[in-house]
Amino acid sequence: LQSYSSSHHNKEFHISTQNMTSKIILISVTCVGLAQCLFRQGLRAPPISKEPLPEEKWLTQSLDHFRPTESRTWKQRYWINWKHYKPGGPALLMIGGEGEANPAWMEAGSWLKYAKDEGAAMLLLEHRYYGKSHPTPDLGVKNLVWLSSRQALADLAAFTLQMKAEHNLNGPWVSLGGSYPGSLAAWYRLKYPHLVAGSVSTSAPLLAKADFFEYLEVVESALDTTVPGCVDVIKEAIRKTQFLTAHRVGWQMLKKRYNLCSNFDGTNSNDVINFFEALIGNFEGIVQYNKDNKAFEGAEWMNVTIDTVCNIMTDKKGSEIEKLAKVNDLALMMAGEKCLDHSYDSEVKSLQDNSWDSDAAGGGRQWTYQTCTEFGWYQSSDIPGNPWNNIIPVKFFEKMCSDIFGPKFTMDLLEKGIKETNSEYGGVDMKVTNVVFVHGSIDPWHAMGITQDAPAKSSTIFIEGTAHCANMYPEAEDDPDQLKKARVQIGKLVKSWITEANQKNHP
């Protein structure tokens, strides 16, 4: 919901080969091309702590939790922080997601206070197939069959039981996650309520859906609410840019104006769509992480916000295309790239690489696979009424599945997977207790989550003016009051779940 969950690769991520994945992932401050925007979804790295971090540990996991005849195992990585633990106390489990897990979280974020308040152990489990948790020799299609949210939840259950046995962690467990791991946190409580007393589900998409045009709708609203008129100028700039894609003279202008790495070919529809995905992605990435206490990424880009890009677009100087190009230049600078690689074929080729040593193994190939088989969540421009003139159709992403993984990965397979996901977990109609669903009003992912009418004995917190996973980051003095109150409210809920579980276990 990029952008990898626990340590989404940031500015050093090589954009020319990963454009397609970042809409898949939520990778950096902004997106450059499809890879940087593909599934923009995820929790970014926390501040670097001065405290020494716990050492990584490994446990043996089953390759397939649901086939008794499958006996193969693999090693999964995790961390434990005992600093605040009091004997007999609870355990807080942060769930890893669609990228390498970052142990910096063991000494950072709002859950640190919850651990101090409750005398809790802090645990972080890396998601199978991400980071260094490699269940199979490579990422070939036949080996990705064990990559699913269902298997990941079973990993969590096996991990919980093993930690209880090894460390006598028999107090109540509470799970926490942001973005896709926020979904897993809610689903863990849904599927394994005997193992986890409650869950904090932050910025979590819960309804699987192929055509996620609502993402762009929220982006539009956030831009126009912050700087009225901003969206109209962007649309006009896109319209004029689209006009230039129709003739060869325009192609040359586009290459120069938008600093493309290679020549523009308006007859190559995949490249054209990829190009527009990059231009829109520049705004989507800024909106998703607007004012999210970016100090953890270094002060260099702390002040790049919705106001920054919209003030560029609404400046009376320059044409619409010049202003859109200026935003693109800023995005390239933030990403450390010299030019914009808009080539669809190069990105597909990158994501076809199934080696653990490849750039795609940073999370792009794996998360793309999960979207093609379980979730969808493709951020198209297919808003009813076609206000963006069909520049990013959902069919583009659906075709990508078969181009990367082979002809079996069709639209039918995707729809079947989405149907099974919603059947398995219940979408936004899930019936689960002791889960708090936390969302920010300008985070586009809230459109696929539960923001009101929570299930019985669960609750929602909707924070006006905040972006993706804002409540999980360290508190800042200038945080909005609603955000500060949300962190306190979450802490009270965590305490109540732990108290309730202790009372049941020790009446």
Short mmCIF file of C-alpha atoms in Angstrom, two decimals:
data_model
loop_
_atom_site.label_atom_id
_atom_site.label_comp_id
_atom_site.label_asym_id
_atom_site.label_seq_id
_atom_site.Cartn_x
_atom_site.Cartn_y
_atom_site.Cartn_z
CA LEU A 1 0.00 0.00 0.00
CA GLN A 2 5.15 0.85 -2.00
CA SER A 3 8.44 1.50 -1.11
CA TYR A 4 8.96 -1.78 0.50
CA SER A 5 7.18 -2.55 3.64
CA SER A 6 9.81 -2.76 6.21
CA SER A 7 12.65 -1.07 4.43
CA HIS A 8 11.43 -0.05 1.02
CA HIS A 9 14.40 0.65 -1.17
CA ASN A 10 14.73 4.37 -1.38
CA LYS A 11 16.65 6.68 -3.63
CA GLU A 12 19.40 4.22 -4.44
CA PHE A 13 16.89 1.95 -6.20
CA HIS A 14 17.86 1.76 -9.88
CA ILE A 15 14.95 3.33 -11.62
CA SER A 16 15.61 2.38 -15.19
CA THR A 17 15.24 -1.30 -14.35
CA GLN A 18 12.63 -0.95 -11.62
CA ASN A 19 10.16 1.53 -12.99
CA MET A 20 7.51 -1.09 -13.21
CA THR A 21 7.82 -2.18 -9.65
CA SER A 22 7.41 0.85 -7.64
CA LYS A 23 3.83 1.15 -8.39
CA ILE A 24 4.00 -2.24 -7.13
CA ILE A 25 5.83 -1.29 -4.20
CA LEU A 26 5.97 2.14 -2.68
CA ILE A 27 9.54 2.63 -2.99
CA SER A 28 11.06 6.04 -2.96
CA VAL A 29 10.17 9.61 -2.26
CA THR A 30 8.69 9.81 -5.69
CA CYS A 31 8.27 7.57 -8.68
CA VAL A 32 10.09 7.75 -11.95
CA GLY A 33 8.37 5.61 -14.53
CA LEU A 34 6.24 2.57 -14.06
CA ALA A 35 8.65 0.69 -11.93
CA GLN A 36 8.84 3.48 -9.52
CA CYS A 37 5.10 3.62 -9.38
CA LEU A 38 3.61 0.32 -10.25
CA PHE A 39 2.03 -0.49 -6.97
CA ARG A 40 3.13 2.41 -4.88
CA GLN A 41 2.43 0.97 -1.53
CA GLY A 42 4.49 0.49 1.60
CA LEU A 43 6.16 1.54 4.77
CA ARG A 44 9.40 3.42 4.47
CA ALA A 45 12.48 3.10 6.67
CA PRO A 46 12.50 4.71 10.12
CA PRO A 47 15.21 7.03 11.46
CA ILE A 48 18.59 5.47 12.11
CA SER A 49 18.87 4.83 15.82
CA LYS A 50 21.95 5.55 17.92
CA GLU A 51 21.09 2.44 19.91
CA PRO A 52 22.76 -0.85 18.93
CA LEU A 53 20.32 -2.99 16.97
CA PRO A 54 19.57 -6.64 17.78
CA GLU A 55 21.34 -9.28 15.73
CA GLU A 56 19.46 -11.11 13.00
CA LYS A 57 18.25 -14.60 13.84
CA TRP A 58 16.91 -17.47 11.77
CA LEU A 59 14.22 -20.09 12.25
CA THR A 60 13.27 -23.15 10.24
CA GLN A 61 9.99 -22.81 8.35
CA SER A 62 7.96 -25.22 6.23
CA LEU A 63 7.98 -24.49 2.52
CA ASP A 64 4.28 -25.39 2.27
CA HIS A 65 2.15 -25.23 5.42
CA PHE A 66 -0.85 -26.79 3.73
CA ARG A 67 0.54 -29.96 2.13
CA PRO A 68 1.58 -32.59 4.68
CA THR A 69 3.51 -34.49 2.02
CA GLU A 70 5.75 -31.47 1.32
CA SER A 71 8.65 -31.85 3.76
CA ARG A 72 11.06 -29.20 2.46
CA THR A 73 12.08 -26.39 4.82
CA TRP A 74 13.95 -23.08 4.62
CA LYS A 75 15.39 -20.40 6.92
CA GLN A 76 13.40 -17.26 7.74
CA ARG A 77 15.01 -14.15 9.22
CA TYR A 78 13.79 -12.33 12.32
CA TRP A 79 14.88 -9.99 15.11
CA ILE A 80 14.00 -9.66 18.81
CA ASN A 81 14.46 -6.66 21.11
CA TRP A 82 14.27 -7.59 24.80
CA LYS A 83 15.13 -4.13 26.15
CA HIS A 84 11.66 -3.32 27.48
CA TYR A 85 10.49 -6.84 28.21
CA LYS A 86 9.37 -7.79 31.69
CA PRO A 87 9.05 -11.52 32.47
CA GLY A 88 5.56 -12.74 31.70
CA GLY A 89 4.91 -9.66 29.59
CA PRO A 90 3.36 -9.42 26.12
CA ALA A 91 4.97 -9.61 22.69
CA LEU A 92 4.57 -7.02 19.94
CA LEU A 93 5.08 -8.52 16.48
CA MET A 94 5.86 -6.20 13.57
CA ILE A 95 5.08 -7.98 10.31
CA GLY A 96 7.49 -7.67 7.40
CA GLY A 97 6.17 -7.03 3.93
CA GLU A 98 7.05 -6.57 0.29
CA GLY A 99 10.72 -5.73 0.72
CA GLU A 100 13.71 -6.40 2.91
CA ALA A 101 12.86 -6.12 6.60
CA ASN A 102 14.69 -3.27 8.32
CA PRO A 103 15.95 -3.89 11.87
CA ALA A 104 16.06 -0.10 12.40
CA TRP A 105 12.40 -0.51 13.38
CA MET A 106 13.57 -2.37 16.49
CA GLU A 107 14.56 1.00 17.97
CA ALA A 108 12.17 3.37 16.23
CA GLY A 109 8.56 4.29 15.65
CA SER A 110 5.42 4.59 17.75
CA TRP A 111 5.45 0.91 18.73
CA LEU A 112 8.58 1.60 20.81
CA LYS A 113 6.42 3.52 23.30
CA TYR A 114 3.82 0.75 23.33
CA ALA A 115 6.57 -1.74 24.20
CA LYS A 116 7.89 0.48 27.01
CA ASP A 117 4.40 1.03 28.42
CA GLU A 118 3.50 -2.67 28.37
CA GLY A 119 6.88 -4.24 29.21
CA ALA A 120 6.74 -6.06 25.90
CA ALA A 121 9.22 -7.95 23.76
CA MET A 122 9.52 -6.55 20.23
CA LEU A 123 9.78 -8.96 17.30
CA LEU A 124 10.14 -8.39 13.56
CA LEU A 125 9.63 -11.24 11.07
CA GLU A 126 10.74 -10.87 7.46
CA HIS A 127 8.18 -11.96 4.83
CA ARG A 128 8.97 -15.11 2.86
CA TYR A 129 10.68 -14.43 -0.50
CA TYR A 130 11.75 -10.90 0.50
CA GLY A 131 15.05 -9.62 1.84
CA LYS A 132 17.24 -12.56 2.82
CA SER A 133 14.38 -14.96 3.55
CA HIS A 134 14.76 -17.25 0.53
CA PRO A 135 12.54 -20.34 0.52
CA THR A 136 13.66 -21.50 -2.94
CA PRO A 137 16.88 -21.52 -5.02
CA ASP A 138 15.57 -18.78 -7.31
CA LEU A 139 12.49 -16.74 -8.21
CA GLY A 140 11.41 -18.83 -11.20
CA VAL A 141 7.68 -19.05 -11.81
CA LYS A 142 7.53 -22.66 -10.60
CA ASN A 143 9.25 -21.63 -7.36
CA LEU A 144 6.93 -18.67 -6.72
CA VAL A 145 3.96 -20.98 -6.16
CA TRP A 146 4.66 -20.81 -2.39
CA LEU A 147 4.55 -17.01 -2.36
CA SER A 148 1.16 -15.94 -1.02
CA SER A 149 -0.44 -14.08 1.85
CA ARG A 150 -1.92 -17.37 3.04
CA GLN A 151 1.52 -18.98 3.37
CA ALA A 152 2.85 -15.79 4.99
CA LEU A 153 0.12 -15.91 7.66
CA ALA A 154 0.97 -19.53 8.36
CA ASP A 155 4.61 -18.43 8.75
CA LEU A 156 3.47 -15.93 11.38
CA ALA A 157 1.57 -18.65 13.23
CA ALA A 158 4.52 -21.05 13.18
CA PHE A 159 6.85 -18.25 14.29
CA THR A 160 4.55 -17.29 17.19
CA LEU A 161 4.37 -20.88 18.41
CA GLN A 162 8.13 -21.35 18.13
CA MET A 163 8.90 -18.12 20.03
CA LYS A 164 6.43 -19.12 22.74
CA ALA A 165 8.20 -22.46 23.12
CA GLU A 166 11.78 -21.17 22.89
CA HIS A 167 11.49 -17.99 24.97
CA ASN A 168 8.45 -18.66 27.14
CA LEU A 169 6.70 -15.73 25.45
CA ASN A 170 3.33 -16.90 26.70
CA GLY A 171 1.89 -13.46 27.42
CA PRO A 172 -0.56 -11.88 24.95
CA TRP A 173 0.69 -11.19 21.42
CA VAL A 174 -0.26 -8.09 19.41
CA SER A 175 0.62 -7.76 15.72
CA LEU A 176 1.34 -4.51 13.89
CA GLY A 177 1.90 -3.65 10.24
CA GLY A 178 1.68 -0.83 7.74
CA SER A 179 0.46 -1.07 4.14
CA TYR A 180 0.45 -4.72 2.92
CA PRO A 181 1.76 -5.84 6.35
CA GLY A 182 -1.20 -3.90 7.78
CA SER A 183 -3.44 -6.17 5.74
CA LEU A 184 -1.54 -9.18 7.08
CA ALA A 185 -1.94 -7.89 10.65
CA ALA A 186 -5.73 -7.77 10.29
CA TRP A 187 -5.84 -11.13 8.51
CA TYR A 188 -3.61 -12.72 11.18
CA ARG A 189 -6.12 -11.79 13.87
CA LEU A 190 -8.94 -12.99 11.59
CA LYS A 191 -7.38 -16.39 10.84
CA TYR A 192 -5.41 -17.11 14.03
CA PRO A 193 -7.28 -15.36 16.88
CA HIS A 194 -6.01 -17.91 19.39
CA LEU A 195 -2.44 -16.75 18.73
CA VAL A 196 -2.81 -12.97 18.59
CA ALA A 197 -4.89 -10.89 21.01
CA GLY A 198 -5.25 -7.88 18.73
CA SER A 199 -3.82 -6.13 15.70
CA VAL A 200 -2.93 -2.60 14.61
CA SER A 201 -3.70 -2.50 10.88
CA THR A 202 -2.29 0.73 9.42
CA SER A 203 -2.94 2.01 5.87
CA ALA A 204 -4.05 -1.48 4.91
CA PRO A 205 -5.74 -2.30 1.61
CA LEU A 206 -8.24 -5.10 2.32
CA LEU A 207 -10.39 -5.30 -0.80
CA ALA A 208 -8.57 -7.02 -3.66
CA LYS A 209 -9.47 -5.28 -6.94
CA ALA A 210 -7.81 -5.21 -10.34
CA ASP A 211 -8.75 -1.69 -11.45
CA PHE A 212 -7.77 0.57 -8.55
CA PHE A 213 -8.74 3.86 -10.22
CA GLU A 214 -9.81 5.17 -6.80
CA TYR A 215 -6.13 5.73 -6.03
CA LEU A 216 -5.94 8.55 -8.57
CA GLU A 217 -9.26 9.95 -7.35
CA VAL A 218 -7.82 10.41 -3.84
CA VAL A 219 -4.65 11.93 -5.32
CA GLU A 220 -6.77 14.44 -7.28
CA SER A 221 -8.69 15.40 -4.15
CA ALA A 222 -5.53 15.79 -2.06
CA LEU A 223 -3.84 17.99 -4.68
CA ASP A 224 -6.84 20.25 -5.21
CA THR A 225 -7.69 20.52 -1.52
CA THR A 226 -4.13 21.62 -0.78
CA VAL A 227 -3.66 23.95 -3.76
CA PRO A 228 -6.92 24.69 -5.61
CA GLY A 229 -6.53 24.56 -9.38
CA CYS A 230 -3.48 22.30 -9.30
CA VAL A 231 -5.21 19.30 -10.90
CA ASP A 232 -6.63 21.36 -13.77
CA VAL A 233 -3.15 22.54 -14.73
CA ILE A 234 -1.76 18.98 -14.53
CA LYS A 235 -4.57 17.69 -16.76
CA GLU A 236 -3.96 20.42 -19.31
CA ALA A 237 -0.22 19.67 -19.28
CA ILE A 238 -0.98 15.98 -19.82
CA ARG A 239 -3.40 16.82 -22.64
CA LYS A 240 -0.80 18.94 -24.44
CA THR A 241 1.87 16.28 -23.86
CA GLN A 242 -0.49 13.67 -25.27
CA PHE A 243 -0.89 15.79 -28.40
CA LEU A 244 2.89 15.69 -28.92
CA THR A 245 2.86 11.87 -28.87
CA ALA A 246 0.96 11.86 -32.18
CA HIS A 247 3.73 13.07 -34.52
CA ARG A 248 7.48 12.69 -35.00
CA VAL A 249 8.35 16.33 -34.35
CA GLY A 250 6.54 16.00 -31.03
CA TRP A 251 8.52 12.86 -30.19
CA GLN A 252 11.78 14.79 -30.43
CA MET A 253 10.37 17.55 -28.24
CA LEU A 254 9.23 15.03 -25.63
CA LYS A 255 12.67 13.41 -25.44
CA LYS A 256 14.32 16.75 -24.85
CA ARG A 257 11.67 18.30 -22.61
CA TYR A 258 11.23 15.32 -20.28
CA ASN A 259 14.87 14.22 -20.36
CA LEU A 260 14.17 10.71 -21.69
CA CYS A 261 16.96 8.12 -21.73
CA SER A 262 16.01 6.90 -25.22
CA ASN A 263 14.10 8.11 -28.27
CA PHE A 264 10.33 8.41 -27.96
CA ASP A 265 8.22 6.29 -30.31
CA GLY A 266 4.57 7.29 -30.29
CA THR A 267 3.62 4.09 -32.14
CA ASN A 268 4.76 1.95 -29.19
CA SER A 269 1.67 2.05 -26.98
CA ASN A 270 3.38 0.31 -24.04
CA ASP A 271 6.14 2.92 -23.93
CA VAL A 272 3.61 5.74 -24.24
CA ILE A 273 1.55 4.45 -21.32
CA ASN A 274 4.71 3.83 -19.29
CA PHE A 275 5.77 7.40 -19.96
CA PHE A 276 2.48 8.86 -18.71
CA GLU A 277 2.58 6.53 -15.72
CA ALA A 278 5.88 8.14 -14.79
CA LEU A 279 4.54 11.68 -15.14
CA ILE A 280 1.44 10.98 -13.03
CA GLY A 281 3.53 8.91 -10.64
CA ASN A 282 5.60 11.98 -9.81
CA PHE A 283 2.52 13.42 -8.10
CA GLU A 284 1.16 10.18 -6.68
CA GLY A 285 4.34 9.42 -4.77
CA ILE A 286 4.45 12.90 -3.25
CA VAL A 287 0.81 12.69 -2.16
CA GLN A 288 1.16 9.24 -0.64
CA TYR A 289 4.05 10.25 1.60
CA ASN A 290 3.15 13.92 2.13
CA LYS A 291 4.68 15.33 5.33
CA ASP A 292 5.31 11.88 6.77
CA ASN A 293 8.27 12.91 8.97
CA LYS A 294 10.69 12.28 6.14
CA ALA A 295 13.69 13.04 8.33
CA PHE A 296 14.42 9.33 8.22
CA GLU A 297 15.28 9.66 4.54
CA GLY A 298 17.70 12.50 5.18
CA ALA A 299 16.92 16.19 5.30
CA GLU A 300 17.69 16.71 1.63
CA TRP A 301 14.09 16.21 0.45
CA MET A 302 12.17 16.86 3.68
CA ASN A 303 10.35 19.86 2.27
CA VAL A 304 9.14 18.32 -0.97
CA THR A 305 5.38 18.13 -0.41
CA ILE A 306 2.09 18.56 -2.25
CA ASP A 307 2.59 22.31 -1.91
CA THR A 308 5.99 22.05 -3.61
CA VAL A 309 4.78 20.34 -6.77
CA CYS A 310 1.47 22.20 -6.97
CA ASN A 311 3.19 25.56 -6.54
CA ILE A 312 5.37 24.63 -9.52
CA MET A 313 2.29 23.72 -11.56
CA THR A 314 0.27 26.81 -10.65
CA ASP A 315 3.15 29.27 -11.13
CA LYS A 316 2.08 31.87 -13.70
CA LYS A 317 5.49 31.68 -15.40
CA GLY A 318 6.01 29.09 -18.12
CA SER A 319 3.74 26.83 -20.15
CA GLU A 320 1.91 23.84 -18.72
CA ILE A 321 4.36 21.43 -20.36
CA GLU A 322 7.35 23.39 -19.03
CA LYS A 323 5.94 23.18 -15.52
CA LEU A 324 5.18 19.46 -15.79
CA ALA A 325 8.74 18.92 -17.05
CA LYS A 326 10.05 20.89 -14.06
CA VAL A 327 8.25 18.50 -11.69
CA ASN A 328 9.72 15.60 -13.65
CA ASP A 329 13.22 17.09 -13.32
CA LEU A 330 12.69 17.38 -9.57
CA ALA A 331 11.59 13.74 -9.40
CA LEU A 332 14.69 12.62 -11.32
CA MET A 333 16.90 14.66 -9.04
CA MET A 334 15.29 13.19 -5.92
CA ALA A 335 15.76 9.70 -7.32
CA GLY A 336 19.38 10.33 -8.26
CA GLU A 337 18.69 9.62 -11.94
CA LYS A 338 20.11 11.48 -14.94
CA CYS A 339 17.26 10.61 -17.29
CA LEU A 340 13.81 9.00 -17.41
CA ASP A 341 13.75 5.44 -18.75
CA HIS A 342 10.27 5.05 -20.22
CA SER A 343 10.97 1.76 -22.01
CA TYR A 344 8.41 -0.92 -21.21
CA ASP A 345 10.51 -3.73 -22.68
CA SER A 346 13.54 -2.95 -20.51
CA GLU A 347 11.40 -2.99 -17.40
CA VAL A 348 9.71 -6.25 -18.31
CA LYS A 349 13.10 -7.76 -19.06
CA SER A 350 14.36 -6.65 -15.66
CA LEU A 351 11.37 -8.15 -13.86
CA GLN A 352 11.79 -11.43 -15.74
CA ASP A 353 15.17 -11.97 -14.06
CA ASN A 354 14.62 -14.74 -11.50
CA SER A 355 18.03 -14.64 -9.80
CA TRP A 356 18.29 -13.68 -6.12
CA ASP A 357 21.16 -11.40 -7.16
CA SER A 358 19.03 -9.37 -9.58
CA ASP A 359 17.62 -5.89 -9.05
CA ALA A 360 14.12 -7.37 -9.38
CA ALA A 361 14.77 -9.61 -6.34
CA GLY A 362 14.76 -6.45 -4.23
CA GLY A 363 11.02 -7.00 -4.16
CA GLY A 364 9.75 -5.96 -7.57
CA ARG A 365 9.40 -9.41 -9.10
CA GLN A 366 7.88 -10.95 -5.99
CA TRP A 367 5.32 -8.21 -5.38
CA THR A 368 4.36 -8.11 -9.03
CA TYR A 369 3.67 -11.84 -8.76
CA GLN A 370 1.43 -11.29 -5.74
CA THR A 371 -0.54 -8.57 -7.50
CA CYS A 372 -0.94 -10.83 -10.55
CA THR A 373 -2.17 -13.78 -8.49
CA GLU A 374 -3.87 -12.36 -5.37
CA PHE A 375 -4.57 -8.64 -5.27
CA GLY A 376 -4.54 -6.56 -8.44
CA TRP A 377 -4.45 -3.01 -7.02
CA TYR A 378 -3.34 -1.53 -10.35
CA GLN A 379 -3.37 2.25 -10.17
CA SER A 380 -5.04 3.08 -13.47
CA SER A 381 -6.51 6.32 -14.81
CA ASP A 382 -9.85 4.62 -15.59
CA ILE A 383 -11.90 7.01 -13.45
CA PRO A 384 -15.58 7.11 -14.50
CA GLY A 385 -16.09 9.92 -17.01
CA ASN A 386 -12.53 9.44 -18.34
CA PRO A 387 -11.13 12.77 -17.06
CA TRP A 388 -7.55 11.63 -17.83
CA ASN A 389 -8.30 10.53 -21.40
CA ASN A 390 -7.36 6.88 -20.84
CA ILE A 391 -3.63 7.54 -20.45
CA ILE A 392 -3.06 4.62 -18.04
CA PRO A 393 -5.61 1.84 -18.73
CA VAL A 394 -5.82 -1.10 -16.35
CA LYS A 395 -5.32 -3.51 -19.26
CA PHE A 396 -1.75 -2.26 -19.43
CA PHE A 397 -0.98 -3.75 -16.01
CA GLU A 398 -2.91 -6.93 -16.71
CA LYS A 399 -0.88 -7.49 -19.89
CA MET A 400 2.26 -6.98 -17.83
CA CYS A 401 1.47 -10.12 -15.80
CA SER A 402 1.65 -12.39 -18.85
CA ASP A 403 4.63 -10.53 -20.31
CA ILE A 404 6.64 -11.08 -17.12
CA PHE A 405 5.48 -14.50 -15.92
CA GLY A 406 4.19 -16.21 -19.04
CA PRO A 407 0.96 -16.84 -20.98
CA LYS A 408 -0.78 -18.66 -18.10
CA PHE A 409 -0.94 -15.39 -16.17
CA THR A 410 -4.08 -14.09 -17.81
CA MET A 411 -6.88 -11.78 -16.82
CA ASP A 412 -8.92 -14.85 -15.89
CA LEU A 413 -6.19 -16.01 -13.52
CA LEU A 414 -6.01 -12.57 -11.94
CA GLU A 415 -9.79 -12.35 -11.45
CA LYS A 416 -9.84 -15.86 -10.00
CA GLY A 417 -7.09 -14.90 -7.54
CA ILE A 418 -8.88 -11.68 -6.54
CA LYS A 419 -12.14 -13.57 -5.98
CA GLU A 420 -10.36 -16.13 -3.80
CA THR A 421 -8.62 -13.40 -1.78
CA ASN A 422 -11.88 -11.60 -1.03
CA SER A 423 -13.57 -14.90 -0.24
CA GLU A 424 -10.74 -15.90 2.09
CA TYR A 425 -10.54 -12.66 4.07
CA GLY A 426 -13.87 -10.90 3.49
CA GLY A 427 -12.60 -7.69 1.89
CA VAL A 428 -13.96 -4.64 3.70
CA ASP A 429 -16.80 -6.76 5.10
CA MET A 430 -14.48 -8.94 7.19
CA LYS A 431 -15.77 -9.99 10.59
CA VAL A 432 -12.95 -9.66 13.08
CA THR A 433 -12.53 -8.45 16.66
CA ASN A 434 -9.75 -6.49 18.38
CA VAL A 435 -8.38 -4.84 15.24
CA VAL A 436 -7.93 -1.09 14.83
CA PHE A 437 -7.93 0.05 11.20
CA VAL A 438 -5.90 3.26 10.91
CA HIS A 439 -5.92 5.43 7.77
CA GLY A 440 -4.92 8.93 6.68
CA SER A 441 -7.29 11.02 4.60
CA ILE A 442 -4.76 11.84 1.86
CA ASP A 443 -3.32 8.33 1.67
CA PRO A 444 -4.80 6.91 -1.55
CA TRP A 445 -4.75 3.39 -0.10
CA HIS A 446 -7.56 4.22 2.32
CA ALA A 447 -9.95 3.73 -0.63
CA MET A 448 -9.37 -0.05 -0.41
CA GLY A 449 -9.55 -0.21 3.39
CA ILE A 450 -11.99 0.03 6.29
CA THR A 451 -12.36 3.69 7.28
CA GLN A 452 -15.76 3.57 8.97
CA ASP A 453 -18.35 1.06 10.17
CA ALA A 454 -15.73 -1.20 11.73
CA PRO A 455 -16.62 -4.81 12.52
CA ALA A 456 -18.10 -5.41 15.98
CA LYS A 457 -15.43 -5.13 18.72
CA SER A 458 -12.99 -3.55 16.28
CA SER A 459 -12.49 0.15 15.57
CA THR A 460 -11.33 2.68 12.97
CA ILE A 461 -9.18 5.78 13.24
CA PHE A 462 -9.32 8.17 10.28
CA ILE A 463 -6.72 10.93 10.53
CA GLU A 464 -7.43 14.06 8.51
CA GLY A 465 -4.55 15.48 6.51
CA THR A 466 -2.10 12.60 6.98
CA ALA A 467 -0.56 10.22 4.48
CA HIS A 468 0.58 6.60 4.25
CA CYS A 469 1.47 4.91 7.59
CA ALA A 470 1.97 8.30 9.30
CA ASN A 471 1.02 6.99 12.76
CA MET A 472 3.80 4.38 12.70
CA TYR A 473 6.63 6.90 12.40
CA PRO A 474 8.24 8.74 15.32
CA GLU A 475 6.28 11.67 16.72
CA ALA A 476 7.29 15.18 15.71
CA GLU A 477 6.40 18.40 17.50
CA ASP A 478 4.57 19.78 14.48
CA ASP A 479 2.48 16.65 13.90
CA PRO A 480 -1.26 17.44 13.57
CA ASP A 481 -3.21 17.02 16.80
CA GLN A 482 -5.31 14.25 15.22
CA LEU A 483 -2.15 12.27 14.47
CA LYS A 484 -0.81 12.70 18.01
CA LYS A 485 -4.17 11.64 19.45
CA ALA A 486 -4.29 8.63 17.12
CA ARG A 487 -0.99 7.30 18.46
CA VAL A 488 -2.28 7.67 22.02
CA GLN A 489 -5.59 6.00 21.14
CA ILE A 490 -3.76 3.07 19.52
CA GLY A 491 -1.63 2.68 22.65
CA LYS A 492 -4.77 2.51 24.78
CA LEU A 493 -6.27 -0.16 22.51
CA VAL A 494 -3.08 -2.23 22.66
CA LYS A 495 -3.19 -2.01 26.45
CA SER A 496 -6.86 -3.02 26.52
CA TRP A 497 -6.27 -6.10 24.34
CA ILE A 498 -3.37 -7.19 26.52
CA THR A 499 -5.40 -6.64 29.70
CA GLU A 500 -8.37 -8.53 28.28
CA ALA A 501 -6.21 -11.48 27.23
CA ASN A 502 -4.47 -11.62 30.60
CA GLN A 503 -7.81 -11.64 32.36
CA LYS A 504 -8.98 -14.56 30.22
CA ASN A 505 -5.76 -16.49 30.83
CA HIS A 506 -5.60 -15.67 34.54
CA PRO A 507 -9.15 -15.05 35.75
#
